GROMACS .gro file of C-alpha atoms in nm:
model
  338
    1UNK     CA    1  -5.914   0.341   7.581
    2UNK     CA    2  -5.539   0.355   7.543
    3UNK     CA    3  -5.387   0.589   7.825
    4UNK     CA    4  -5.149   0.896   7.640
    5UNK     CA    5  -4.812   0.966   7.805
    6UNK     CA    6  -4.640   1.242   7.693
    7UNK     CA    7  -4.254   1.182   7.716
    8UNK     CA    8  -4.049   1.506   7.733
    9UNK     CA    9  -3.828   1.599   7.451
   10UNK     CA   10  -3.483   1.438   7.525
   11UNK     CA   11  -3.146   1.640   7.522
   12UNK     CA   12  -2.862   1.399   7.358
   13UNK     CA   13  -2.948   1.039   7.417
   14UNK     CA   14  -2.684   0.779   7.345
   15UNK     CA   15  -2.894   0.468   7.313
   16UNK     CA   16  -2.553   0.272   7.437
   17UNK     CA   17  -2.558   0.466   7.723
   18UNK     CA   18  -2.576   0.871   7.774
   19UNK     CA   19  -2.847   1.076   7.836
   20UNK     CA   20  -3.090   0.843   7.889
   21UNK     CA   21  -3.408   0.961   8.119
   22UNK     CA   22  -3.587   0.603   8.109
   23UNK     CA   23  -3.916   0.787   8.075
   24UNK     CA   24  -3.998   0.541   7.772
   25UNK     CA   25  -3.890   0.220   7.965
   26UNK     CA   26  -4.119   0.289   8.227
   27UNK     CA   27  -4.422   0.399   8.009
   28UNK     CA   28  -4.389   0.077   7.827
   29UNK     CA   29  -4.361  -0.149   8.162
   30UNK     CA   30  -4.006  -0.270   8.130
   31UNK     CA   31  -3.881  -0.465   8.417
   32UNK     CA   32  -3.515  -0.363   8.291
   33UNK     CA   33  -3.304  -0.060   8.328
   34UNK     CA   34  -2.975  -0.092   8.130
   35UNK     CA   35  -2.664   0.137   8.195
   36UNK     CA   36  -2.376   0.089   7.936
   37UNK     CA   37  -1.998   0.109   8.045
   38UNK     CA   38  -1.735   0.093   7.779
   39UNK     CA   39  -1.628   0.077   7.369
   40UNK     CA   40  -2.021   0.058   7.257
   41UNK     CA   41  -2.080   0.349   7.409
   42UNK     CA   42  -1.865   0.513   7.141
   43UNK     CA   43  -2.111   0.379   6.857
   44UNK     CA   44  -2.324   0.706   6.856
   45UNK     CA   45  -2.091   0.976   7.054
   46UNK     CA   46  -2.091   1.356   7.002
   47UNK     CA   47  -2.415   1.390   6.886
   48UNK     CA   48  -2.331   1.170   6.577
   49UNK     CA   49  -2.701   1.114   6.525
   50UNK     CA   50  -2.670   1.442   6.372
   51UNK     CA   51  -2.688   1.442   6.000
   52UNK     CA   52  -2.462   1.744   5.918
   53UNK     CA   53  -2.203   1.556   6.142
   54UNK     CA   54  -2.062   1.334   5.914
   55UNK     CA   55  -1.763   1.158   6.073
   56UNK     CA   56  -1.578   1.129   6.424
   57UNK     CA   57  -1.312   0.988   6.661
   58UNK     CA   58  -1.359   0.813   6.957
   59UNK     CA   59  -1.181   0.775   7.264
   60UNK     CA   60  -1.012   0.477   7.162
   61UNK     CA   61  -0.910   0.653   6.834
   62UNK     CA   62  -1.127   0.446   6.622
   63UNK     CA   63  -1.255   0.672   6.355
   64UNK     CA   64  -1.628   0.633   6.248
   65UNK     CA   65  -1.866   0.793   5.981
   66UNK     CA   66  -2.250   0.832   5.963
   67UNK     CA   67  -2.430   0.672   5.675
   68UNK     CA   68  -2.804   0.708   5.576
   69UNK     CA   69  -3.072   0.445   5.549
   70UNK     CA   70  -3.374   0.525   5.372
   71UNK     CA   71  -3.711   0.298   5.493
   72UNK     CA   72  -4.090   0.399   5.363
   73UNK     CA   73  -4.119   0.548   5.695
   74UNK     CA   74  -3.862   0.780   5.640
   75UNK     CA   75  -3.437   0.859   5.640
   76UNK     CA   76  -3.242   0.708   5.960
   77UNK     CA   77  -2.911   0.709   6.039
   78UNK     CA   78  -2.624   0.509   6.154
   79UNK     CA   79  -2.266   0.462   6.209
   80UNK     CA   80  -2.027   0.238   6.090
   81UNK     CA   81  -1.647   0.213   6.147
   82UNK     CA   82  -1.372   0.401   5.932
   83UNK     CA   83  -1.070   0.366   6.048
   84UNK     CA   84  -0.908   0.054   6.299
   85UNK     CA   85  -0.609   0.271   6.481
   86UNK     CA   86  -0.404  -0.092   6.527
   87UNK     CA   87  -0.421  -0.138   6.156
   88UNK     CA   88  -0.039  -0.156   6.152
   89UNK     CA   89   0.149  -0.408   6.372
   90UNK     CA   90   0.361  -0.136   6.485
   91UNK     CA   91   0.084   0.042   6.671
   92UNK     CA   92  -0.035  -0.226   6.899
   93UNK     CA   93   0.254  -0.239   7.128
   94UNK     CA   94   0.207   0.098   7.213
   95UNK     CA   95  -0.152   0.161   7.227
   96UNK     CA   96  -0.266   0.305   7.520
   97UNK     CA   97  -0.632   0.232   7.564
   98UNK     CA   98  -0.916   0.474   7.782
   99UNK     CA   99  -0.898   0.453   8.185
  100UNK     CA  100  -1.163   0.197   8.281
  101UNK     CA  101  -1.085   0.361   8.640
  102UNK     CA  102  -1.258   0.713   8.579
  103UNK     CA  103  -1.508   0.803   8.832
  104UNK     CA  104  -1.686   0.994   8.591
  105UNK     CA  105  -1.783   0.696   8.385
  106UNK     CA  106  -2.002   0.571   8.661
  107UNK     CA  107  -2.193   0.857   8.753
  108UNK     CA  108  -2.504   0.815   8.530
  109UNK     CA  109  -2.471   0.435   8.631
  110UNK     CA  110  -2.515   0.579   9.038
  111UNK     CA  111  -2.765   0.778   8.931
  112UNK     CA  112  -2.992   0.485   8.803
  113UNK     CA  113  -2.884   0.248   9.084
  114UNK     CA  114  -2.969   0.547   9.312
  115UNK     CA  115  -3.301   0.626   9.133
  116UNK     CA  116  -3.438   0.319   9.061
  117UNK     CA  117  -3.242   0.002   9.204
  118UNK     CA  118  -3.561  -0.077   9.447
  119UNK     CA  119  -3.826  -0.082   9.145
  120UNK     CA  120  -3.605  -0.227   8.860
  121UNK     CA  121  -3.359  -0.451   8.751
  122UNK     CA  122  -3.075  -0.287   8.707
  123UNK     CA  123  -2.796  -0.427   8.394
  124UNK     CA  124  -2.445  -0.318   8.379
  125UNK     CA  125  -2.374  -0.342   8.015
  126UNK     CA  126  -2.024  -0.404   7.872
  127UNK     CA  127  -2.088  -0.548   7.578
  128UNK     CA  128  -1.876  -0.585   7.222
  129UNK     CA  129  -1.685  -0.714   7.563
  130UNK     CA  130  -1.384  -0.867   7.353
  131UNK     CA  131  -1.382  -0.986   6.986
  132UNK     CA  132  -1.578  -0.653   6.848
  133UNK     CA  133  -1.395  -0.407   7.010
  134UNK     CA  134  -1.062  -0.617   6.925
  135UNK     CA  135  -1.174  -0.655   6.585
  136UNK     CA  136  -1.248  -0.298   6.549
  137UNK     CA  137  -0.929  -0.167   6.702
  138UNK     CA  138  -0.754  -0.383   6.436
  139UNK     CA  139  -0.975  -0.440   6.168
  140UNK     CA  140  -1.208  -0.738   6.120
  141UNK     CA  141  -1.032  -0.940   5.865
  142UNK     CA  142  -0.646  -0.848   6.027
  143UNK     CA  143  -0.773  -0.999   6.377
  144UNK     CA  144  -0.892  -1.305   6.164
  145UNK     CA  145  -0.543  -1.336   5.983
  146UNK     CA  146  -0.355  -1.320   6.307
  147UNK     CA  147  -0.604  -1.575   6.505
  148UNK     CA  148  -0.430  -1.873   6.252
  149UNK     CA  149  -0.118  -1.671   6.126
  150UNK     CA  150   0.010  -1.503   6.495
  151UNK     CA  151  -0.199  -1.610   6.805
  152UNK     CA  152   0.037  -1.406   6.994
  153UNK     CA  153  -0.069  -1.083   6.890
  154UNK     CA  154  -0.416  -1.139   6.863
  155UNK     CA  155  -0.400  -1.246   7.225
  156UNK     CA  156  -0.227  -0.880   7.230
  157UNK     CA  157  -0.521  -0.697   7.068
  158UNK     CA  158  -0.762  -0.915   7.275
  159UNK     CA  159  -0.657  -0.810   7.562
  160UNK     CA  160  -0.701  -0.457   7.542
  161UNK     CA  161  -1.067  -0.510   7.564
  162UNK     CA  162  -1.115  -0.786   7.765
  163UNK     CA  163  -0.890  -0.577   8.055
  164UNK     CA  164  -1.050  -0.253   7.984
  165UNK     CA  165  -1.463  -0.414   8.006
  166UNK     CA  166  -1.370  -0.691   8.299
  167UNK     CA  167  -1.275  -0.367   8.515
  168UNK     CA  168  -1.558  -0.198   8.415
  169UNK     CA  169  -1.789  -0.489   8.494
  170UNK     CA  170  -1.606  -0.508   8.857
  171UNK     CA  171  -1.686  -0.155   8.887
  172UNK     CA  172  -2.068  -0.178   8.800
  173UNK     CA  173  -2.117  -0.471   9.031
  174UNK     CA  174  -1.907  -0.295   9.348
  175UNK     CA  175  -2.178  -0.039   9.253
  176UNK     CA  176  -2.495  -0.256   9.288
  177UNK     CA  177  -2.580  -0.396   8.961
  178UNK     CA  178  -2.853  -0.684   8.954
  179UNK     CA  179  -2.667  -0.818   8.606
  180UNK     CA  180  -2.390  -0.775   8.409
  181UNK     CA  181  -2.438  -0.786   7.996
  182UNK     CA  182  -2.169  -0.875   7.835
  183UNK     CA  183  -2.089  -1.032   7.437
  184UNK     CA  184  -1.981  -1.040   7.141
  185UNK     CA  185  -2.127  -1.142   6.786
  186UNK     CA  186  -1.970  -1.426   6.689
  187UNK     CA  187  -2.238  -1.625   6.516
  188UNK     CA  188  -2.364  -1.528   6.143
  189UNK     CA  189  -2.731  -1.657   5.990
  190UNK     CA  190  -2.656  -2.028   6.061
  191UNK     CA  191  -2.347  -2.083   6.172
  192UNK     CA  192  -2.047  -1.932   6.337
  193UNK     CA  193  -1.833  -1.653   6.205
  194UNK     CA  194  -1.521  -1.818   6.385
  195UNK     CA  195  -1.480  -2.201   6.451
  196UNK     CA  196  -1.586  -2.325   6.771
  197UNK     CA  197  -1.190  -2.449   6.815
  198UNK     CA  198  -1.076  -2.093   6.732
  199UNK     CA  199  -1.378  -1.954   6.987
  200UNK     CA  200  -1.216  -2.228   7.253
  201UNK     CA  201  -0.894  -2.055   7.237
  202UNK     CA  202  -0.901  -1.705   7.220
  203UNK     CA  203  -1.255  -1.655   7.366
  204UNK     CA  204  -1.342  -1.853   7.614
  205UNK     CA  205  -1.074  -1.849   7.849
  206UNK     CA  206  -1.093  -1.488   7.886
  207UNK     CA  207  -1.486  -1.512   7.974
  208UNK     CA  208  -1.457  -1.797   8.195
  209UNK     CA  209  -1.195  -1.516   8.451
  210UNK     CA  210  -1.429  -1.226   8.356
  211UNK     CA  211  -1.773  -1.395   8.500
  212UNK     CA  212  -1.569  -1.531   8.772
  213UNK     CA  213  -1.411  -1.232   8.837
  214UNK     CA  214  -1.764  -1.046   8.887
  215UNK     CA  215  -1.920  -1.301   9.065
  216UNK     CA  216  -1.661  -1.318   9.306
  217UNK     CA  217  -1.779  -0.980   9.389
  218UNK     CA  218  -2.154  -1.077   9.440
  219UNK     CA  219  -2.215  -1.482   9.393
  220UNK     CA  220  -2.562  -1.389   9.347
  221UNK     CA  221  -2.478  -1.178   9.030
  222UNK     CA  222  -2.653  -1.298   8.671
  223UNK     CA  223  -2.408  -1.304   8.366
  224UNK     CA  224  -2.650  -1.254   8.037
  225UNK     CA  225  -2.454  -1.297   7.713
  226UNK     CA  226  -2.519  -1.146   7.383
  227UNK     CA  227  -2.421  -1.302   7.047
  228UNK     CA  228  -2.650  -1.252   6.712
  229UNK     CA  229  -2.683  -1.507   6.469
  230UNK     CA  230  -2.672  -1.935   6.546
  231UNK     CA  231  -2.410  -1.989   6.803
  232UNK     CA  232  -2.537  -2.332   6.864
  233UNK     CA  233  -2.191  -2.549   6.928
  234UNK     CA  234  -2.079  -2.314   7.237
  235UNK     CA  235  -2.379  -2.298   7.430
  236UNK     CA  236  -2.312  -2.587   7.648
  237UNK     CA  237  -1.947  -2.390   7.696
  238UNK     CA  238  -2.159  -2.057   7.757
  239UNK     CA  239  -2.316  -2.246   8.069
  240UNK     CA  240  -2.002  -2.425   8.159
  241UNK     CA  241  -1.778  -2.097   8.223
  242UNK     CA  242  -2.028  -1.929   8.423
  243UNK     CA  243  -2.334  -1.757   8.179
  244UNK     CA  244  -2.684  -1.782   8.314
  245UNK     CA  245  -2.891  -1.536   8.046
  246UNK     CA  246  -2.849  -1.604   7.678
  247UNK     CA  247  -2.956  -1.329   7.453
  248UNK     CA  248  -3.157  -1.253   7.204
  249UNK     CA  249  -3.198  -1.600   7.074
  250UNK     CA  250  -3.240  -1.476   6.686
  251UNK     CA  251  -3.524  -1.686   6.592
  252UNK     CA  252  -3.432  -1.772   6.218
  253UNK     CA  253  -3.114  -1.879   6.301
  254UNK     CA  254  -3.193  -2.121   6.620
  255UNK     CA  255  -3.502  -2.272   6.705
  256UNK     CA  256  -3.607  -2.062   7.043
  257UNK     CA  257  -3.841  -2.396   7.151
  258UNK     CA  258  -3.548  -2.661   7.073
  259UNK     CA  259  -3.323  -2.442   7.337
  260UNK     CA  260  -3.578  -2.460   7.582
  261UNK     CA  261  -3.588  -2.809   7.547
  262UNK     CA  262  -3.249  -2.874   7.599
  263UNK     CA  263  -3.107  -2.573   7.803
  264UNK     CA  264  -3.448  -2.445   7.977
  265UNK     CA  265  -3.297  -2.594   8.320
  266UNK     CA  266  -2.986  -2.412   8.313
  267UNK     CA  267  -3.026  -2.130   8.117
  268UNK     CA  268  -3.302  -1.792   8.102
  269UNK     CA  269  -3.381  -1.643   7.767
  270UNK     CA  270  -3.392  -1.289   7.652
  271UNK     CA  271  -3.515  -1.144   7.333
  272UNK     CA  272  -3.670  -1.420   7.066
  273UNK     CA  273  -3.914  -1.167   6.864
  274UNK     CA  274  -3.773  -1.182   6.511
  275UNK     CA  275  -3.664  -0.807   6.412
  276UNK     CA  276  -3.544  -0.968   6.060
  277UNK     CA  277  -3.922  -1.012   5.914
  278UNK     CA  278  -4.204  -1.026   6.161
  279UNK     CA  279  -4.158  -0.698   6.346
  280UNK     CA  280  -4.062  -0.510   6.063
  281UNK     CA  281  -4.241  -0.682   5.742
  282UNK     CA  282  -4.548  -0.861   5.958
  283UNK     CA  283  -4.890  -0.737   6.016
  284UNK     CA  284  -4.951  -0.687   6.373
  285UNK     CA  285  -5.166  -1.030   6.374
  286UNK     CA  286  -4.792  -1.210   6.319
  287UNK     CA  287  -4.677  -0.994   6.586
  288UNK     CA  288  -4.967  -1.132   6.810
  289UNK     CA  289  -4.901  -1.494   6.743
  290UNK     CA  290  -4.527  -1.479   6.749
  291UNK     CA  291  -4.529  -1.330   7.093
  292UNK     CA  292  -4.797  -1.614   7.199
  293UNK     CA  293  -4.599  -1.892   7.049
  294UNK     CA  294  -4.237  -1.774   7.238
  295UNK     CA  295  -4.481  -1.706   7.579
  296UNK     CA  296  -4.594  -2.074   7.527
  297UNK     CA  297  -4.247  -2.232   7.458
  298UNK     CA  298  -3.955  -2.048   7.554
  299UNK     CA  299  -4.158  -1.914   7.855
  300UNK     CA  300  -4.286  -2.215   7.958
  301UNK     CA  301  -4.262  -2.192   8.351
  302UNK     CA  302  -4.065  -1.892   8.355
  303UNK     CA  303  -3.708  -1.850   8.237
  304UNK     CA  304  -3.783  -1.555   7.940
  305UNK     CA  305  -3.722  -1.238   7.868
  306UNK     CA  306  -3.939  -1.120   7.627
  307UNK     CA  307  -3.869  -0.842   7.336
  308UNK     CA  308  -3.685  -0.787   7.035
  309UNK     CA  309  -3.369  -0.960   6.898
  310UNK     CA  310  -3.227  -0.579   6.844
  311UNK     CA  311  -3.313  -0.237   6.883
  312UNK     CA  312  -3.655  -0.160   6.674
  313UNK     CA  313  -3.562   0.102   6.415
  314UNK     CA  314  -3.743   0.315   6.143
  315UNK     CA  315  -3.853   0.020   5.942
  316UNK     CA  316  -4.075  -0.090   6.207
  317UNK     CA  317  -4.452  -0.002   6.157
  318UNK     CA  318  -4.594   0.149   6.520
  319UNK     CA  319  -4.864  -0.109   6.498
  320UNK     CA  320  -4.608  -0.373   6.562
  321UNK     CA  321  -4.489  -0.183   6.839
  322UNK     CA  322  -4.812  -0.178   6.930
  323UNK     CA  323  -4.887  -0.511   6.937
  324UNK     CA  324  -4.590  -0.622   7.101
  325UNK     CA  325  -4.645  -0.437   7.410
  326UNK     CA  326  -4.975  -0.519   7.465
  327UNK     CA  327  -4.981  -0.903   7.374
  328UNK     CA  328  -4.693  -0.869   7.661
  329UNK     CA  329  -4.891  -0.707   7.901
  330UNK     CA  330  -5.195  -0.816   7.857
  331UNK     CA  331  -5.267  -0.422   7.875
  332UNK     CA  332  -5.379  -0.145   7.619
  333UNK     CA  333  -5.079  -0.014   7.469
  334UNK     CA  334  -4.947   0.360   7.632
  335UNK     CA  335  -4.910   0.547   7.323
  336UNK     CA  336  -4.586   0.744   7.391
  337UNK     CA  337  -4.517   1.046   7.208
  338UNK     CA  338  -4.274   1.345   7.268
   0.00000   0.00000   0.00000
């Protein structure tokens, strides 16, 4: 008989980090407790899951606006990006981004460390750590002119970022973090959405000092990495500069049993359940064998993660859910329910 936990109604709950009470998590048997830390944090701020809200500014003055998705479960919403306030060249020099320094910004982090740090694993999140915010401060197609037309001031915009979520990371691992999260999206379906050269350049210099500006801090520190889509031709660079988690291994656009094959020594995996077609379109018998086929290959002696390549949203049938927890844990799902 499946056991019923009744989770409390939440106040505002920023899934990037705000509000969360981690009452879920622990229903469902997580072994991971994430607390977020910079510009992501600003994808769903003041209360923007609200419908009747329709647009905002965050605090890096990046303007966003709320759009509706409609699924045959129902109406959802998200946010997407309206305005890029270094759209003009003129504004970057002067552009004065958020204090990474706050104390404030690390209270709900101390609160889980102080809560929970002996029965969890506890991730410091700064992710959209460089390109994404960049490319959102300036706009995604201006960042790409200036990578081939003026490297100097996309190293300028780059920067902003990469400053503003290294001393964030510093701060969460001063404060006890287990890992650090951090990424950006630079891969598309099956290939890259900048060249590996261009990646070489601006990119990976700046992550090889951020890891090894965290670990310095605690050499025992895990680095986990985040990029959707087939980033293939950087992996090997990924474990060179430091990276020891790569996530969430998006399973139609790289083979999850061809990376443990050739980076199962080196590197741990984390995600691998397809969220394009088998947990939202599948019955929960592709769910099953999915989940049985990643345990068997990518989890081969250890080294995985398990769960979804992104968040599960309204598309998803419950059964899925379902079906994906308890293949997992070998355990009757907890039906949670507010």
């Amino acid at each position: 008989m499946n056991e019923v936990v009744h989770i409390p109604a939440a106040t505002h709950h920023n899934p990037h980090g705000g509000g969360n009470t981690y009452e879920l998590e622990r229903a469902l048997d997580e072994d991971l407790l994430l607390t977020s830390v910079g510009w992501a944090n600003s994808y769903y701020a003041n209360d923007s899951y609200n419908p009747g809200r329709d647009s905002y500014t965050d605090e890096w003055s990046i303007a966003w606006r709320n759009s509706t998705y409609t699924t045959r479960f129902g109406e959802g919403h998200y946010t997407e990006i309206a305005k890029n306030p270094l759209a003009e060249d003129s504004a970057i020099q002067g552009y004065r981004p958020p204090d990474p320094d706050r104390p404030e910004l690390y209270s709900e982090s101390e609160w889980v460390l102080r809560t929970f740090k002996d029965e969890y694993w506890i991730v410091g999140v700064t992710v959209t750590t460089i390109f994404e915010t960049a490319w959102a401060l300036r706009g995604y197609e201006r960042l790409l002119m200036d990578f081939a037309a003026d490297p100097e001031r996309a190293d300028a915009v780059l920067d902003i970022p990469y400053r503003y979520h290294m001393r964030a990371a510093e701060h969460l691992v001063r404060r006890g973090v287990d890992m650090i999260w951090i990424g950006d999206d630079v891969g598309a379906q099956n290939a890259m959405l900048i060249s590996p050269q261009t990646w070489r350049r601006f990119l990976k210099p700046r992550m090889a000092a951020f890891i090894s500006s965290i670990k310095s801090i605690n050499s025992s520190l895990k680095v986990a990495y985040h990029s959707d889509g087939c980033i293939l031709p950087i992996i090997p660079e990924l474990i060179e500069v430091g990276v020891d988690v790569l996530n969430p291994v998006q399973p139609r656009s790289m083979d999850p049993a061809l990376l443990k094959k050739q980076y199962g020594s080196t590197l741990c995996f984390w995600g691998s359940i397809d969220e394009q077609q088998t947990l939202p379109f599948g019955q929960p018998s592709d769910v099953r064998a999915e989940v049985m086929q990643r345990l068997q290959t990518l989890g081969r002696n250890g080294g995985l993660i398990i769960g979804p390549t992104h968040h599960v949203q309204l598309d998803t049938p419950v059964e899925n859910v379902r079906m994906l927890v308890d293949t997992v844990t070998g355990t009757p799902y907890l039906t949670a329910r507010q």
